[in-house]
Amino acid sequence: MTIVDKIINSINAAHGDDFPVYYHDEPTLNLLTSQMTFPCALVLLITTGRVVMEGGQAKERVSAAVFFVEKSQFDFNAVENETIIDRCKGRAMAWLFTLTASHDLQLEEITRTSRIYDQYDDILTGYGVLAEIKETNGIC
């Protein structure tokens, strides 16, 4: 199982197997937003990482950007967006708590969080987490 599969499985462990998770590079995800089911998680293409040698195993450690998003419409005072952000933040925190109990992945560090406001062609609002994640079982 790839580390991306493990990340997707951990999101499904937090939110159920029917919770949509999309994995790709950001331009492609942008093109796919009109076909997505919301709310959902967007996992951006993992491009950086390293290997940690531990206990006779090579374990991959990656920086994973995961965004929990909903389709929205902006209102002038942004009250609607803050309500959506709060729901998405709750989904992100539930996922992070799931990682602390995972048998496949270990949360090393939460590097950064961010709020999404209208960054895609479709109007999306959400909450993102950039996290350092390490496999608990590597290659011997």
mmCIF file with all atom_site columns, C-alpha atoms in Angstrom:
data_model
loop_
_atom_site.group_PDB
_atom_site.id
_atom_site.type_symbol
_atom_site.label_atom_id
_atom_site.label_alt_id
_atom_site.label_comp_id
_atom_site.label_asym_id
_atom_site.label_entity_id
_atom_site.label_seq_id
_atom_site.pdbx_PDB_ins_code
_atom_site.Cartn_x
_atom_site.Cartn_y
_atom_site.Cartn_z
_atom_site.occupancy
_atom_site.B_iso_or_equiv
_atom_site.pdbx_formal_charge
_atom_site.auth_seq_id
_atom_site.auth_comp_id
_atom_site.auth_asym_id
_atom_site.auth_atom_id
_atom_site.pdbx_PDB_model_num
ATOM 1   C CA . MET A 1 1   ? 0.000   0.000  0.000   1.00 0.00 ? 1   MET A CA 1
ATOM 2   C CA . THR A 1 2   ? 1.396   3.410  -0.974  1.00 0.00 ? 2   THR A CA 1
ATOM 3   C CA . ILE A 1 3   ? 1.710   6.271  1.480   1.00 0.00 ? 3   ILE A CA 1
ATOM 4   C CA . VAL A 1 4   ? -1.018  8.096  -0.479  1.00 0.00 ? 4   VAL A CA 1
ATOM 5   C CA . ASP A 1 5   ? -3.330  5.095  -0.002  1.00 0.00 ? 5   ASP A CA 1
ATOM 6   C CA . LYS A 1 6   ? -2.540  5.218  3.715   1.00 0.00 ? 6   LYS A CA 1
ATOM 7   C CA . ILE A 1 7   ? -3.392  8.935  3.873   1.00 0.00 ? 7   ILE A CA 1
ATOM 8   C CA . ILE A 1 8   ? -6.674  8.393  2.019   1.00 0.00 ? 8   ILE A CA 1
ATOM 9   C CA . ASN A 1 9   ? -7.505  5.455  4.309   1.00 0.00 ? 9   ASN A CA 1
ATOM 10  C CA . SER A 1 10  ? -6.838  7.618  7.370   1.00 0.00 ? 10  SER A CA 1
ATOM 11  C CA . ILE A 1 11  ? -9.225  10.300 6.069   1.00 0.00 ? 11  ILE A CA 1
ATOM 12  C CA . ASN A 1 12  ? -11.862 7.603  5.450   1.00 0.00 ? 12  ASN A CA 1
ATOM 13  C CA . ALA A 1 13  ? -11.232 6.228  8.965   1.00 0.00 ? 13  ALA A CA 1
ATOM 14  C CA . ALA A 1 14  ? -12.112 9.665  10.347  1.00 0.00 ? 14  ALA A CA 1
ATOM 15  C CA . HIS A 1 15  ? -15.098 10.393 8.100   1.00 0.00 ? 15  HIS A CA 1
ATOM 16  C CA . GLY A 1 16  ? -16.359 7.114  6.655   1.00 0.00 ? 16  GLY A CA 1
ATOM 17  C CA . ASP A 1 17  ? -15.580 5.158  3.510   1.00 0.00 ? 17  ASP A CA 1
ATOM 18  C CA . ASP A 1 18  ? -18.090 7.183  1.483   1.00 0.00 ? 18  ASP A CA 1
ATOM 19  C CA . PHE A 1 19  ? -16.394 10.528 2.257   1.00 0.00 ? 19  PHE A CA 1
ATOM 20  C CA . PRO A 1 20  ? -14.945 11.707 -1.084  1.00 0.00 ? 20  PRO A CA 1
ATOM 21  C CA . VAL A 1 21  ? -11.169 12.145 -1.252  1.00 0.00 ? 21  VAL A CA 1
ATOM 22  C CA . TYR A 1 22  ? -9.454  13.462 -4.377  1.00 0.00 ? 22  TYR A CA 1
ATOM 23  C CA . TYR A 1 23  ? -5.699  13.213 -4.967  1.00 0.00 ? 23  TYR A CA 1
ATOM 24  C CA . HIS A 1 24  ? -3.904  15.089 -7.728  1.00 0.00 ? 24  HIS A CA 1
ATOM 25  C CA . ASP A 1 25  ? -1.874  18.201 -8.491  1.00 0.00 ? 25  ASP A CA 1
ATOM 26  C CA . GLU A 1 26  ? -3.583  21.539 -7.836  1.00 0.00 ? 26  GLU A CA 1
ATOM 27  C CA . PRO A 1 27  ? -4.260  22.524 -11.490 1.00 0.00 ? 27  PRO A CA 1
ATOM 28  C CA . THR A 1 28  ? -5.938  19.178 -12.176 1.00 0.00 ? 28  THR A CA 1
ATOM 29  C CA . LEU A 1 29  ? -7.976  19.346 -8.972  1.00 0.00 ? 29  LEU A CA 1
ATOM 30  C CA . ASN A 1 30  ? -9.123  22.790 -10.075 1.00 0.00 ? 30  ASN A CA 1
ATOM 31  C CA . LEU A 1 31  ? -10.368 21.323 -13.379 1.00 0.00 ? 31  LEU A CA 1
ATOM 32  C CA . LEU A 1 32  ? -12.184 18.526 -11.540 1.00 0.00 ? 32  LEU A CA 1
ATOM 33  C CA . THR A 1 33  ? -14.058 20.674 -8.992  1.00 0.00 ? 33  THR A CA 1
ATOM 34  C CA . SER A 1 34  ? -17.210 20.826 -11.117 1.00 0.00 ? 34  SER A CA 1
ATOM 35  C CA . GLN A 1 35  ? -17.372 17.001 -11.001 1.00 0.00 ? 35  GLN A CA 1
ATOM 36  C CA . MET A 1 36  ? -16.626 16.592 -7.279  1.00 0.00 ? 36  MET A CA 1
ATOM 37  C CA . THR A 1 37  ? -18.997 15.656 -4.501  1.00 0.00 ? 37  THR A CA 1
ATOM 38  C CA . PHE A 1 38  ? -18.928 18.046 -1.526  1.00 0.00 ? 38  PHE A CA 1
ATOM 39  C CA . PRO A 1 39  ? -17.953 18.186 1.262   1.00 0.00 ? 39  PRO A CA 1
ATOM 40  C CA . CYS A 1 40  ? -14.711 16.414 0.427   1.00 0.00 ? 40  CYS A CA 1
ATOM 41  C CA . ALA A 1 41  ? -10.986 16.267 1.050   1.00 0.00 ? 41  ALA A CA 1
ATOM 42  C CA . LEU A 1 42  ? -8.361  17.344 -1.456  1.00 0.00 ? 42  LEU A CA 1
ATOM 43  C CA . VAL A 1 43  ? -4.939  15.780 -1.090  1.00 0.00 ? 43  VAL A CA 1
ATOM 44  C CA . LEU A 1 44  ? -2.351  17.644 -3.116  1.00 0.00 ? 44  LEU A CA 1
ATOM 45  C CA . LEU A 1 45  ? 0.278   15.752 -5.044  1.00 0.00 ? 45  LEU A CA 1
ATOM 46  C CA . ILE A 1 46  ? 3.112   14.835 -2.689  1.00 0.00 ? 46  ILE A CA 1
ATOM 47  C CA . THR A 1 47  ? 6.359   16.128 -4.142  1.00 0.00 ? 47  THR A CA 1
ATOM 48  C CA . THR A 1 48  ? 8.726   16.295 -1.172  1.00 0.00 ? 48  THR A CA 1
ATOM 49  C CA . GLY A 1 49  ? 9.739   13.867 1.482   1.00 0.00 ? 49  GLY A CA 1
ATOM 50  C CA . ARG A 1 50  ? 12.592  11.839 2.811   1.00 0.00 ? 50  ARG A CA 1
ATOM 51  C CA . VAL A 1 51  ? 13.403  8.384  4.056   1.00 0.00 ? 51  VAL A CA 1
ATOM 52  C CA . VAL A 1 52  ? 14.049  7.771  7.741   1.00 0.00 ? 52  VAL A CA 1
ATOM 53  C CA . MET A 1 53  ? 16.064  4.674  8.661   1.00 0.00 ? 53  MET A CA 1
ATOM 54  C CA . GLU A 1 54  ? 14.576  3.278  11.856  1.00 0.00 ? 54  GLU A CA 1
ATOM 55  C CA . GLY A 1 55  ? 14.648  -0.159 13.463  1.00 0.00 ? 55  GLY A CA 1
ATOM 56  C CA . GLY A 1 56  ? 16.039  -1.812 10.330  1.00 0.00 ? 56  GLY A CA 1
ATOM 57  C CA . GLN A 1 57  ? 13.311  -0.298 8.152   1.00 0.00 ? 57  GLN A CA 1
ATOM 58  C CA . ALA A 1 58  ? 13.253  2.483  5.583   1.00 0.00 ? 58  ALA A CA 1
ATOM 59  C CA . LYS A 1 59  ? 10.195  4.605  6.413   1.00 0.00 ? 59  LYS A CA 1
ATOM 60  C CA . GLU A 1 60  ? 8.971   7.313  4.094   1.00 0.00 ? 60  GLU A CA 1
ATOM 61  C CA . ARG A 1 61  ? 8.244   10.701 5.641   1.00 0.00 ? 61  ARG A CA 1
ATOM 62  C CA . VAL A 1 62  ? 6.292   13.192 3.519   1.00 0.00 ? 62  VAL A CA 1
ATOM 63  C CA . SER A 1 63  ? 4.831   16.666 3.667   1.00 0.00 ? 63  SER A CA 1
ATOM 64  C CA . ALA A 1 64  ? 1.147   16.161 2.920   1.00 0.00 ? 64  ALA A CA 1
ATOM 65  C CA . ALA A 1 65  ? -1.248  19.003 2.150   1.00 0.00 ? 65  ALA A CA 1
ATOM 66  C CA . VAL A 1 66  ? -4.832  17.999 2.915   1.00 0.00 ? 66  VAL A CA 1
ATOM 67  C CA . PHE A 1 67  ? -7.721  20.418 2.470   1.00 0.00 ? 67  PHE A CA 1
ATOM 68  C CA . PHE A 1 68  ? -11.268 19.833 3.665   1.00 0.00 ? 68  PHE A CA 1
ATOM 69  C CA . VAL A 1 69  ? -13.578 21.874 1.452   1.00 0.00 ? 69  VAL A CA 1
ATOM 70  C CA . GLU A 1 70  ? -17.168 22.689 0.640   1.00 0.00 ? 70  GLU A CA 1
ATOM 71  C CA . LYS A 1 71  ? -18.712 24.492 -2.289  1.00 0.00 ? 71  LYS A CA 1
ATOM 72  C CA . SER A 1 72  ? -19.891 27.926 -1.239  1.00 0.00 ? 72  SER A CA 1
ATOM 73  C CA . GLN A 1 73  ? -21.135 31.291 -2.318  1.00 0.00 ? 73  GLN A CA 1
ATOM 74  C CA . PHE A 1 74  ? -19.535 34.374 -0.862  1.00 0.00 ? 74  PHE A CA 1
ATOM 75  C CA . ASP A 1 75  ? -21.674 36.821 1.005   1.00 0.00 ? 75  ASP A CA 1
ATOM 76  C CA . PHE A 1 76  ? -20.462 40.351 1.484   1.00 0.00 ? 76  PHE A CA 1
ATOM 77  C CA . ASN A 1 77  ? -19.708 40.037 5.212   1.00 0.00 ? 77  ASN A CA 1
ATOM 78  C CA . ALA A 1 78  ? -18.238 36.521 4.968   1.00 0.00 ? 78  ALA A CA 1
ATOM 79  C CA . VAL A 1 79  ? -20.409 35.105 7.764   1.00 0.00 ? 79  VAL A CA 1
ATOM 80  C CA . GLU A 1 80  ? -21.343 32.090 5.645   1.00 0.00 ? 80  GLU A CA 1
ATOM 81  C CA . ASN A 1 81  ? -17.682 31.378 4.952   1.00 0.00 ? 81  ASN A CA 1
ATOM 82  C CA . GLU A 1 82  ? -16.724 31.367 8.633   1.00 0.00 ? 82  GLU A CA 1
ATOM 83  C CA . THR A 1 83  ? -19.432 28.804 9.342   1.00 0.00 ? 83  THR A CA 1
ATOM 84  C CA . ILE A 1 84  ? -18.115 26.602 6.520   1.00 0.00 ? 84  ILE A CA 1
ATOM 85  C CA . ILE A 1 85  ? -14.512 27.093 7.692   1.00 0.00 ? 85  ILE A CA 1
ATOM 86  C CA . ASP A 1 86  ? -15.517 25.939 11.163  1.00 0.00 ? 86  ASP A CA 1
ATOM 87  C CA . ARG A 1 87  ? -17.101 22.727 9.800   1.00 0.00 ? 87  ARG A CA 1
ATOM 88  C CA . CYS A 1 88  ? -14.047 22.046 7.624   1.00 0.00 ? 88  CYS A CA 1
ATOM 89  C CA . LYS A 1 89  ? -11.695 22.751 10.529  1.00 0.00 ? 89  LYS A CA 1
ATOM 90  C CA . GLY A 1 90  ? -13.629 20.178 12.570  1.00 0.00 ? 90  GLY A CA 1
ATOM 91  C CA . ARG A 1 91  ? -13.133 17.619 9.795   1.00 0.00 ? 91  ARG A CA 1
ATOM 92  C CA . ALA A 1 92  ? -9.404  18.394 9.673   1.00 0.00 ? 92  ALA A CA 1
ATOM 93  C CA . MET A 1 93  ? -9.037  17.999 13.440  1.00 0.00 ? 93  MET A CA 1
ATOM 94  C CA . ALA A 1 94  ? -10.960 14.707 13.394  1.00 0.00 ? 94  ALA A CA 1
ATOM 95  C CA . TRP A 1 95  ? -8.528  13.457 10.734  1.00 0.00 ? 95  TRP A CA 1
ATOM 96  C CA . LEU A 1 96  ? -5.490  14.581 12.764  1.00 0.00 ? 96  LEU A CA 1
ATOM 97  C CA . PHE A 1 97  ? -6.826  12.794 15.850  1.00 0.00 ? 97  PHE A CA 1
ATOM 98  C CA . THR A 1 98  ? -7.325  9.656  13.740  1.00 0.00 ? 98  THR A CA 1
ATOM 99  C CA . LEU A 1 99  ? -3.674  9.847  12.697  1.00 0.00 ? 99  LEU A CA 1
ATOM 100 C CA . THR A 1 100 ? -2.567  9.719  16.335  1.00 0.00 ? 100 THR A CA 1
ATOM 101 C CA . ALA A 1 101 ? -4.213  6.281  16.617  1.00 0.00 ? 101 ALA A CA 1
ATOM 102 C CA . SER A 1 102 ? -3.236  5.008  13.160  1.00 0.00 ? 102 SER A CA 1
ATOM 103 C CA . HIS A 1 103 ? -1.353  1.754  12.689  1.00 0.00 ? 103 HIS A CA 1
ATOM 104 C CA . ASP A 1 104 ? -0.091  2.821  9.250   1.00 0.00 ? 104 ASP A CA 1
ATOM 105 C CA . LEU A 1 105 ? 0.938   6.462  9.733   1.00 0.00 ? 105 LEU A CA 1
ATOM 106 C CA . GLN A 1 106 ? 2.399   8.641  12.432  1.00 0.00 ? 106 GLN A CA 1
ATOM 107 C CA . LEU A 1 107 ? 1.796   12.376 12.664  1.00 0.00 ? 107 LEU A CA 1
ATOM 108 C CA . GLU A 1 108 ? 5.220   13.963 13.070  1.00 0.00 ? 108 GLU A CA 1
ATOM 109 C CA . GLU A 1 109 ? 4.340   17.639 12.942  1.00 0.00 ? 109 GLU A CA 1
ATOM 110 C CA . ILE A 1 110 ? 1.626   20.031 11.837  1.00 0.00 ? 110 ILE A CA 1
ATOM 111 C CA . THR A 1 111 ? 3.688   22.479 9.797   1.00 0.00 ? 111 THR A CA 1
ATOM 112 C CA . ARG A 1 112 ? 0.976   24.943 8.832   1.00 0.00 ? 112 ARG A CA 1
ATOM 113 C CA . THR A 1 113 ? -2.755  25.421 8.495   1.00 0.00 ? 113 THR A CA 1
ATOM 114 C CA . SER A 1 114 ? -4.584  27.625 6.027   1.00 0.00 ? 114 SER A CA 1
ATOM 115 C CA . ARG A 1 115 ? -8.036  28.814 5.110   1.00 0.00 ? 115 ARG A CA 1
ATOM 116 C CA . ILE A 1 116 ? -9.305  28.527 1.563   1.00 0.00 ? 116 ILE A CA 1
ATOM 117 C CA . TYR A 1 117 ? -11.415 31.278 0.071   1.00 0.00 ? 117 TYR A CA 1
ATOM 118 C CA . ASP A 1 118 ? -12.290 31.103 -3.627  1.00 0.00 ? 118 ASP A CA 1
ATOM 119 C CA . GLN A 1 119 ? -8.945  29.661 -4.804  1.00 0.00 ? 119 GLN A CA 1
ATOM 120 C CA . TYR A 1 120 ? -10.459 27.452 -7.490  1.00 0.00 ? 120 TYR A CA 1
ATOM 121 C CA . ASP A 1 121 ? -12.642 28.104 -10.539 1.00 0.00 ? 121 ASP A CA 1
ATOM 122 C CA . ASP A 1 122 ? -15.618 26.892 -8.520  1.00 0.00 ? 122 ASP A CA 1
ATOM 123 C CA . ILE A 1 123 ? -16.160 28.815 -5.308  1.00 0.00 ? 123 ILE A CA 1
ATOM 124 C CA . LEU A 1 124 ? -14.711 26.630 -2.561  1.00 0.00 ? 124 LEU A CA 1
ATOM 125 C CA . THR A 1 125 ? -14.236 27.405 1.095   1.00 0.00 ? 125 THR A CA 1
ATOM 126 C CA . GLY A 1 126 ? -12.265 25.196 3.432   1.00 0.00 ? 126 GLY A CA 1
ATOM 127 C CA . TYR A 1 127 ? -9.505  24.507 5.868   1.00 0.00 ? 127 TYR A CA 1
ATOM 128 C CA . GLY A 1 128 ? -6.148  22.969 5.032   1.00 0.00 ? 128 GLY A CA 1
ATOM 129 C CA . VAL A 1 129 ? -3.385  21.271 6.954   1.00 0.00 ? 129 VAL A CA 1
ATOM 130 C CA . LEU A 1 130 ? 0.222   20.799 5.889   1.00 0.00 ? 130 LEU A CA 1
ATOM 131 C CA . ALA A 1 131 ? 1.542   17.939 7.982   1.00 0.00 ? 131 ALA A CA 1
ATOM 132 C CA . GLU A 1 132 ? 4.689   15.858 8.209   1.00 0.00 ? 132 GLU A CA 1
ATOM 133 C CA . ILE A 1 133 ? 3.552   12.230 8.171   1.00 0.00 ? 133 ILE A CA 1
ATOM 134 C CA . LYS A 1 134 ? 5.688   9.119  8.540   1.00 0.00 ? 134 LYS A CA 1
ATOM 135 C CA . GLU A 1 135 ? 4.952   5.486  7.809   1.00 0.00 ? 135 GLU A CA 1
ATOM 136 C CA . THR A 1 136 ? 4.957   3.292  10.906  1.00 0.00 ? 136 THR A CA 1
ATOM 137 C CA . ASN A 1 137 ? 6.011   0.245  8.874   1.00 0.00 ? 137 ASN A CA 1
ATOM 138 C CA . GLY A 1 138 ? 8.570   0.671  6.164   1.00 0.00 ? 138 GLY A CA 1
ATOM 139 C CA . ILE A 1 139 ? 10.587  -1.473 3.826   1.00 0.00 ? 139 ILE A CA 1
ATOM 140 C CA . CYS A 1 140 ? 13.046  -3.924 5.367   1.00 0.00 ? 140 CYS A CA 1
#
